[in-house]
mmCIF file of C-alpha atoms in Angstrom:
data_model
loop_
_atom_site.group_PDB
_atom_site.id
_atom_site.type_symbol
_atom_site.label_atom_id
_atom_site.label_comp_id
_atom_site.label_asym_id
_atom_site.label_seq_id
_atom_site.Cartn_x
_atom_site.Cartn_y
_atom_site.Cartn_z
ATOM 1 C CA UNK A 230 -9.921 19.459 13.807
ATOM 2 C CA UNK A 231 -8.868 23.132 13.843
ATOM 3 C CA UNK A 232 -6.121 22.356 16.368
ATOM 4 C CA UNK A 233 -4.970 19.363 14.301
ATOM 5 C CA UNK A 234 -4.734 21.479 11.136
ATOM 6 C CA UNK A 235 -2.759 24.135 13.001
ATOM 7 C CA UNK A 236 -0.267 21.538 14.245
ATOM 8 C CA UNK A 237 0.076 19.965 10.800
ATOM 9 C CA UNK A 238 0.605 23.396 9.273
ATOM 10 C CA UNK A 239 3.343 24.243 11.759
ATOM 11 C CA UNK A 240 5.159 20.923 11.392
ATOM 12 C CA UNK A 241 4.891 20.689 7.607
ATOM 13 C CA UNK A 242 5.383 24.387 6.890
ATOM 14 C CA UNK A 243 2.089 24.756 5.025
ATOM 15 C CA UNK A 244 -0.450 27.544 5.277
ATOM 16 C CA UNK A 245 -4.189 28.002 4.735
ATOM 17 C CA UNK A 246 -4.883 24.288 5.178
ATOM 18 C CA UNK A 247 -8.562 23.400 4.857
ATOM 19 C CA UNK A 248 -10.401 20.077 4.715
ATOM 20 C CA UNK A 249 -12.133 19.425 1.387
ATOM 21 C CA UNK A 250 -13.747 16.131 2.404
ATOM 22 C CA UNK A 251 -13.390 13.127 4.670
ATOM 23 C CA UNK A 252 -12.264 10.073 2.729
ATOM 24 C CA UNK A 253 -12.353 7.416 5.438
ATOM 25 C CA UNK A 254 -13.459 6.828 8.995
ATOM 26 C CA UNK A 255 -12.349 3.398 10.127
ATOM 27 C CA UNK A 256 -11.073 1.410 13.098
ATOM 28 C CA UNK A 257 -7.378 2.079 12.347
ATOM 29 C CA UNK A 258 -7.472 5.683 11.105
ATOM 30 C CA UNK A 259 -9.413 8.635 9.765
ATOM 31 C CA UNK A 260 -8.392 10.153 6.444
ATOM 32 C CA UNK A 261 -9.165 13.504 4.805
ATOM 33 C CA UNK A 262 -8.442 15.309 1.563
ATOM 34 C CA UNK A 263 -6.746 18.577 2.484
ATOM 35 C CA UNK A 264 -6.015 21.682 0.412
ATOM 36 C CA UNK A 265 -3.330 24.254 1.209
ATOM 37 C CA UNK A 266 -0.988 26.808 -0.289
ATOM 38 C CA UNK A 267 1.199 23.853 -1.359
ATOM 39 C CA UNK A 268 -1.566 21.933 -3.084
ATOM 40 C CA UNK A 269 -3.785 19.008 -2.201
ATOM 41 C CA UNK A 270 -2.663 16.377 0.290
ATOM 42 C CA UNK A 271 -3.995 13.334 2.111
ATOM 43 C CA UNK A 272 -4.070 13.657 5.899
ATOM 44 C CA UNK A 273 -4.229 10.442 7.939
ATOM 45 C CA UNK A 274 -4.777 10.385 11.692
ATOM 46 C CA UNK A 275 -4.015 6.979 13.213
ATOM 47 C CA UNK A 276 -6.065 5.454 16.013
ATOM 48 C CA UNK A 277 -4.387 3.322 18.726
ATOM 49 C CA UNK A 278 -5.491 0.175 16.855
ATOM 50 C CA UNK A 279 -3.055 1.063 14.057
ATOM 51 C CA UNK A 280 -0.140 0.516 16.426
ATOM 52 C CA UNK A 281 -1.672 -2.705 17.724
ATOM 53 C CA UNK A 282 -1.913 -3.972 14.135
ATOM 54 C CA UNK A 283 1.749 -3.087 13.493
ATOM 55 C CA UNK A 284 1.046 -0.482 10.802
ATOM 56 C CA UNK A 285 4.596 0.870 10.604
ATOM 57 C CA UNK A 286 4.419 4.495 9.464
ATOM 58 C CA UNK A 287 8.149 5.077 9.876
ATOM 59 C CA UNK A 288 8.831 2.280 7.407
ATOM 60 C CA UNK A 289 6.062 3.547 5.119
ATOM 61 C CA UNK A 290 7.516 7.068 5.001
ATOM 62 C CA UNK A 291 11.056 5.773 4.478
ATOM 63 C CA UNK A 292 9.836 3.494 1.715
ATOM 64 C CA UNK A 293 7.845 6.247 -0.003
ATOM 65 C CA UNK A 294 10.790 8.651 0.185
ATOM 66 C CA UNK A 295 13.075 6.042 -1.314
ATOM 67 C CA UNK A 296 10.596 5.265 -4.094
ATOM 68 C CA UNK A 297 9.484 8.823 -4.900
ATOM 69 C CA UNK A 298 11.799 9.023 -7.911
ATOM 70 C CA UNK A 299 10.190 5.919 -9.404
ATOM 71 C CA UNK A 300 6.726 7.495 -9.310
ATOM 72 C CA UNK A 301 5.162 4.375 -7.803
ATOM 73 C CA UNK A 302 3.212 6.145 -5.081
ATOM 74 C CA UNK A 303 2.510 9.385 -3.239
ATOM 75 C CA UNK A 304 5.293 11.588 -1.908
ATOM 76 C CA UNK A 305 5.331 11.847 1.909
ATOM 77 C CA UNK A 306 5.289 15.333 3.424
ATOM 78 C CA UNK A 307 5.115 14.669 7.169
ATOM 79 C CA UNK A 308 5.043 11.874 9.748
ATOM 80 C CA UNK A 309 4.632 13.067 13.333
ATOM 81 C CA UNK A 310 4.789 10.170 15.776
ATOM 82 C CA UNK A 311 3.512 12.220 18.729
ATOM 83 C CA UNK A 312 0.246 13.229 17.059
ATOM 84 C CA UNK A 313 0.051 10.044 14.919
ATOM 85 C CA UNK A 314 -0.341 12.128 11.754
ATOM 86 C CA UNK A 315 0.781 11.135 8.263
ATOM 87 C CA UNK A 316 0.639 13.657 5.419
ATOM 88 C CA UNK A 317 1.297 12.704 1.784
ATOM 89 C CA UNK A 318 0.794 14.520 -1.488
ATOM 90 C CA UNK A 319 -2.444 13.794 -3.290
ATOM 91 C CA UNK A 320 -2.149 11.528 -6.327
ATOM 92 C CA UNK A 321 -4.273 13.067 -9.038
ATOM 93 C CA UNK A 322 -6.526 10.574 -10.776
ATOM 94 C CA UNK A 323 -9.263 8.029 -10.120
ATOM 95 C CA UNK A 324 -9.034 4.521 -8.729
ATOM 96 C CA UNK A 325 -9.773 1.785 -11.240
ATOM 97 C CA UNK A 326 -13.035 -0.110 -11.210
ATOM 98 C CA UNK A 327 -12.889 -3.905 -11.118
ATOM 99 C CA UNK A 328 -13.939 -4.010 -14.768
ATOM 100 C CA UNK A 329 -11.178 -1.600 -15.794
ATOM 101 C CA UNK A 330 -8.571 -3.417 -13.719
ATOM 102 C CA UNK A 331 -9.413 -6.783 -15.257
ATOM 103 C CA UNK A 332 -9.057 -5.581 -18.852
ATOM 104 C CA UNK A 333 -6.133 -7.370 -20.467
ATOM 105 C CA UNK A 334 -4.250 -4.145 -21.218
ATOM 106 C CA UNK A 335 -4.519 -2.958 -17.607
ATOM 107 C CA UNK A 336 -3.601 -6.344 -16.139
ATOM 108 C CA UNK A 337 -0.438 -6.200 -18.249
ATOM 109 C CA UNK A 338 0.294 -2.708 -16.941
ATOM 110 C CA UNK A 339 -0.213 -3.887 -13.354
ATOM 111 C CA UNK A 340 2.161 -6.810 -13.986
ATOM 112 C CA UNK A 341 4.858 -4.413 -15.235
ATOM 113 C CA UNK A 342 4.238 -2.079 -12.299
ATOM 114 C CA UNK A 343 4.730 -4.943 -9.833
ATOM 115 C CA UNK A 344 7.815 -6.123 -11.684
ATOM 116 C CA UNK A 345 9.320 -2.646 -11.238
ATOM 117 C CA UNK A 346 8.266 -2.465 -7.574
ATOM 118 C CA UNK A 347 9.798 -5.844 -6.814
ATOM 119 C CA UNK A 348 13.054 -4.898 -8.531
ATOM 120 C CA UNK A 349 13.725 -1.933 -6.241
ATOM 121 C CA UNK A 350 16.350 -2.114 -3.497
ATOM 122 C CA UNK A 351 14.992 -2.620 0.028
ATOM 123 C CA UNK A 352 18.395 -2.690 1.727
ATOM 124 C CA UNK A 353 18.410 0.936 2.913
ATOM 125 C CA UNK A 354 14.899 0.994 4.342
ATOM 126 C CA UNK A 355 14.261 0.981 8.105
ATOM 127 C CA UNK A 356 13.462 -2.460 9.562
ATOM 128 C CA UNK A 357 9.798 -3.328 9.925
ATOM 129 C CA UNK A 358 7.538 -6.201 10.913
ATOM 130 C CA UNK A 359 7.154 -8.972 8.364
ATOM 131 C CA UNK A 360 3.914 -10.173 6.829
ATOM 132 C CA UNK A 361 4.137 -13.250 9.070
ATOM 133 C CA UNK A 362 4.318 -11.014 12.144
ATOM 134 C CA UNK A 363 1.255 -9.074 11.021
ATOM 135 C CA UNK A 364 -0.717 -12.274 10.372
ATOM 136 C CA UNK A 365 0.109 -13.396 13.913
ATOM 137 C CA UNK A 366 -1.051 -10.080 15.386
ATOM 138 C CA UNK A 367 -4.330 -10.158 13.437
ATOM 139 C CA UNK A 368 -5.054 -13.708 14.597
ATOM 140 C CA UNK A 369 -4.348 -12.786 18.221
ATOM 141 C CA UNK A 370 -6.660 -9.770 18.076
ATOM 142 C CA UNK A 371 -9.454 -11.751 16.389
ATOM 143 C CA UNK A 372 -9.063 -14.530 18.984
ATOM 144 C CA UNK A 373 -11.296 -17.045 17.185
ATOM 145 C CA UNK A 374 -10.816 -20.618 16.027
ATOM 146 C CA UNK A 375 -11.337 -19.507 12.424
ATOM 147 C CA UNK A 376 -8.604 -16.871 12.736
ATOM 148 C CA UNK A 377 -6.219 -19.455 14.206
ATOM 149 C CA UNK A 378 -6.961 -21.845 11.335
ATOM 150 C CA UNK A 379 -6.394 -19.106 8.751
ATOM 151 C CA UNK A 380 -3.127 -18.144 10.454
ATOM 152 C CA UNK A 381 -1.887 -21.734 10.283
ATOM 153 C CA UNK A 382 -2.837 -22.021 6.606
ATOM 154 C CA UNK A 383 -1.226 -18.667 5.746
ATOM 155 C CA UNK A 384 2.008 -19.557 7.548
ATOM 156 C CA UNK A 385 2.218 -22.879 5.695
ATOM 157 C CA UNK A 386 1.790 -21.103 2.350
ATOM 158 C CA UNK A 387 4.362 -18.458 3.213
ATOM 159 C CA UNK A 388 6.832 -21.124 4.324
ATOM 160 C CA UNK A 389 6.449 -22.900 0.983
ATOM 161 C CA UNK A 390 7.006 -19.665 -0.966
ATOM 162 C CA UNK A 391 10.036 -18.712 1.108
ATOM 163 C CA UNK A 392 11.503 -22.128 0.540
ATOM 164 C CA UNK A 393 11.434 -21.489 -3.201
ATOM 165 C CA UNK A 394 12.947 -17.994 -3.111
ATOM 166 C CA UNK A 395 14.626 -16.418 -0.096
ATOM 167 C CA UNK A 396 15.022 -13.010 -1.763
ATOM 168 C CA UNK A 397 12.872 -10.415 -0.002
ATOM 169 C CA UNK A 398 11.445 -7.700 -2.240
ATOM 170 C CA UNK A 399 9.358 -4.636 -1.516
ATOM 171 C CA UNK A 400 5.707 -5.744 -1.492
ATOM 172 C CA UNK A 401 2.629 -3.535 -1.396
ATOM 173 C CA UNK A 402 0.570 -6.380 0.146
ATOM 174 C CA UNK A 403 -2.815 -4.851 -0.761
ATOM 175 C CA UNK A 404 -2.873 -4.656 -4.566
ATOM 176 C CA UNK A 405 -6.500 -4.300 -5.606
ATOM 177 C CA UNK A 406 -8.323 -2.101 -8.096
ATOM 178 C CA UNK A 407 -9.215 0.508 -5.467
ATOM 179 C CA UNK A 408 -5.538 1.075 -4.676
ATOM 180 C CA UNK A 409 -4.453 1.565 -8.284
ATOM 181 C CA UNK A 410 -4.768 5.054 -9.787
ATOM 182 C CA UNK A 411 -5.150 4.943 -13.560
ATOM 183 C CA UNK A 412 -3.699 7.402 -16.020
ATOM 184 C CA UNK A 413 -0.723 7.693 -18.319
ATOM 185 C CA UNK A 414 1.231 5.817 -15.635
ATOM 186 C CA UNK A 415 -0.272 3.677 -12.895
ATOM 187 C CA UNK A 416 0.372 4.547 -9.267
ATOM 188 C CA UNK A 417 -0.268 2.576 -6.105
ATOM 189 C CA UNK A 418 -1.875 4.229 -3.089
ATOM 190 C CA UNK A 419 -2.646 3.055 0.472
ATOM 191 C CA UNK A 420 0.744 1.601 1.426
ATOM 192 C CA UNK A 421 -0.320 0.751 5.004
ATOM 193 C CA UNK A 422 0.672 -2.916 4.708
ATOM 194 C CA UNK A 423 3.845 -2.540 2.628
ATOM 195 C CA UNK A 424 6.795 -4.615 3.821
ATOM 196 C CA UNK A 425 9.692 -6.674 2.482
ATOM 197 C CA UNK A 426 8.434 -10.102 1.499
ATOM 198 C CA UNK A 427 7.814 -12.530 -1.331
ATOM 199 C CA UNK A 428 6.706 -10.860 -4.551
ATOM 200 C CA UNK A 429 4.439 -13.786 -5.357
ATOM 201 C CA UNK A 430 2.134 -12.604 -2.568
ATOM 202 C CA UNK A 431 1.304 -9.404 -4.490
ATOM 203 C CA UNK A 432 0.570 -11.451 -7.604
ATOM 204 C CA UNK A 433 -1.550 -13.919 -5.646
ATOM 205 C CA UNK A 434 -3.514 -11.017 -4.179
ATOM 206 C CA UNK A 435 -4.299 -9.712 -7.669
ATOM 207 C CA UNK A 436 -5.466 -13.131 -8.867
ATOM 208 C CA UNK A 437 -7.508 -13.986 -5.762
ATOM 209 C CA UNK A 438 -9.111 -10.599 -5.037
ATOM 210 C CA UNK A 439 -10.244 -10.079 -8.633
ATOM 211 C CA UNK A 440 -11.124 -13.751 -9.191
ATOM 212 C CA UNK A 441 -9.088 -13.956 -12.354
ATOM 213 C CA UNK A 442 -9.621 -16.984 -14.552
ATOM 214 C CA UNK A 443 -6.783 -19.310 -15.529
ATOM 215 C CA UNK A 444 -6.076 -17.542 -18.830
ATOM 216 C CA UNK A 445 -5.972 -14.077 -17.251
ATOM 217 C CA UNK A 446 -3.771 -15.310 -14.390
ATOM 218 C CA UNK A 447 -1.318 -16.972 -16.774
ATOM 219 C CA UNK A 448 -1.169 -13.814 -18.881
ATOM 220 C CA UNK A 449 -0.463 -11.719 -15.761
ATOM 221 C CA UNK A 450 2.426 -14.021 -14.816
ATOM 222 C CA UNK A 451 3.842 -14.098 -18.347
ATOM 223 C CA UNK A 452 3.978 -10.304 -18.516
ATOM 224 C CA UNK A 453 5.401 -10.081 -14.985
ATOM 225 C CA UNK A 454 8.244 -12.392 -15.957
ATOM 226 C CA UNK A 455 8.588 -11.155 -19.543
ATOM 227 C CA UNK A 456 10.870 -8.964 -21.548
ATOM 228 C CA UNK A 457 8.674 -5.868 -21.864
ATOM 229 C CA UNK A 458 10.071 -2.554 -20.687
ATOM 230 C CA UNK A 459 9.239 -1.851 -17.044
ATOM 231 C CA UNK A 460 8.567 1.775 -18.025
ATOM 232 C CA UNK A 461 5.378 0.784 -19.842
ATOM 233 C CA UNK A 462 3.168 0.681 -16.764
#
């Protein structure tokens, strides 16, 4: 870890970097909260499985740089492909609980946040794998009959959505309460699966993951497609 911090410090031009706590230890990466002379940051070290799962850090960094002015997510500081290290600025705040997320006021704020995200230009971002590609990779790695069946079902649904609207928008692809930081303005974190795609997928994720009832789901969609100012997220 000492050697890793030294390399990150040299590449990012930061000094006195110390680990405050480990935030995650998983199959695709390890993640720590880091403090330095330039403030708190999130340090992610990818494992080889991240590449196998097509987690495209180059696209993620390009996307975050392009969206920094909109305040939708953390500002990237460093991506070093050789050491598989991603460094982003820490987003101050606390992730929402399920109960907080599902409050009508916060669902409306999430709808406006997604409306703004989906309105941003994706034309200048580096190319990346699509959601369909990632589904295929996951099914291949799982190598089970259930995974194959889920892949077939997911591809059918995506084909139907794409038939209705061919316009690709920037999608987060993992919008759940744990990835939404509350506060005066909402921010999305954990952009590992972000890619151009169909905006309805983000909305479907919100409805399905949080098991929203019909009334709450309809309200979410009304606000997403409504006239409210996109700045009110």
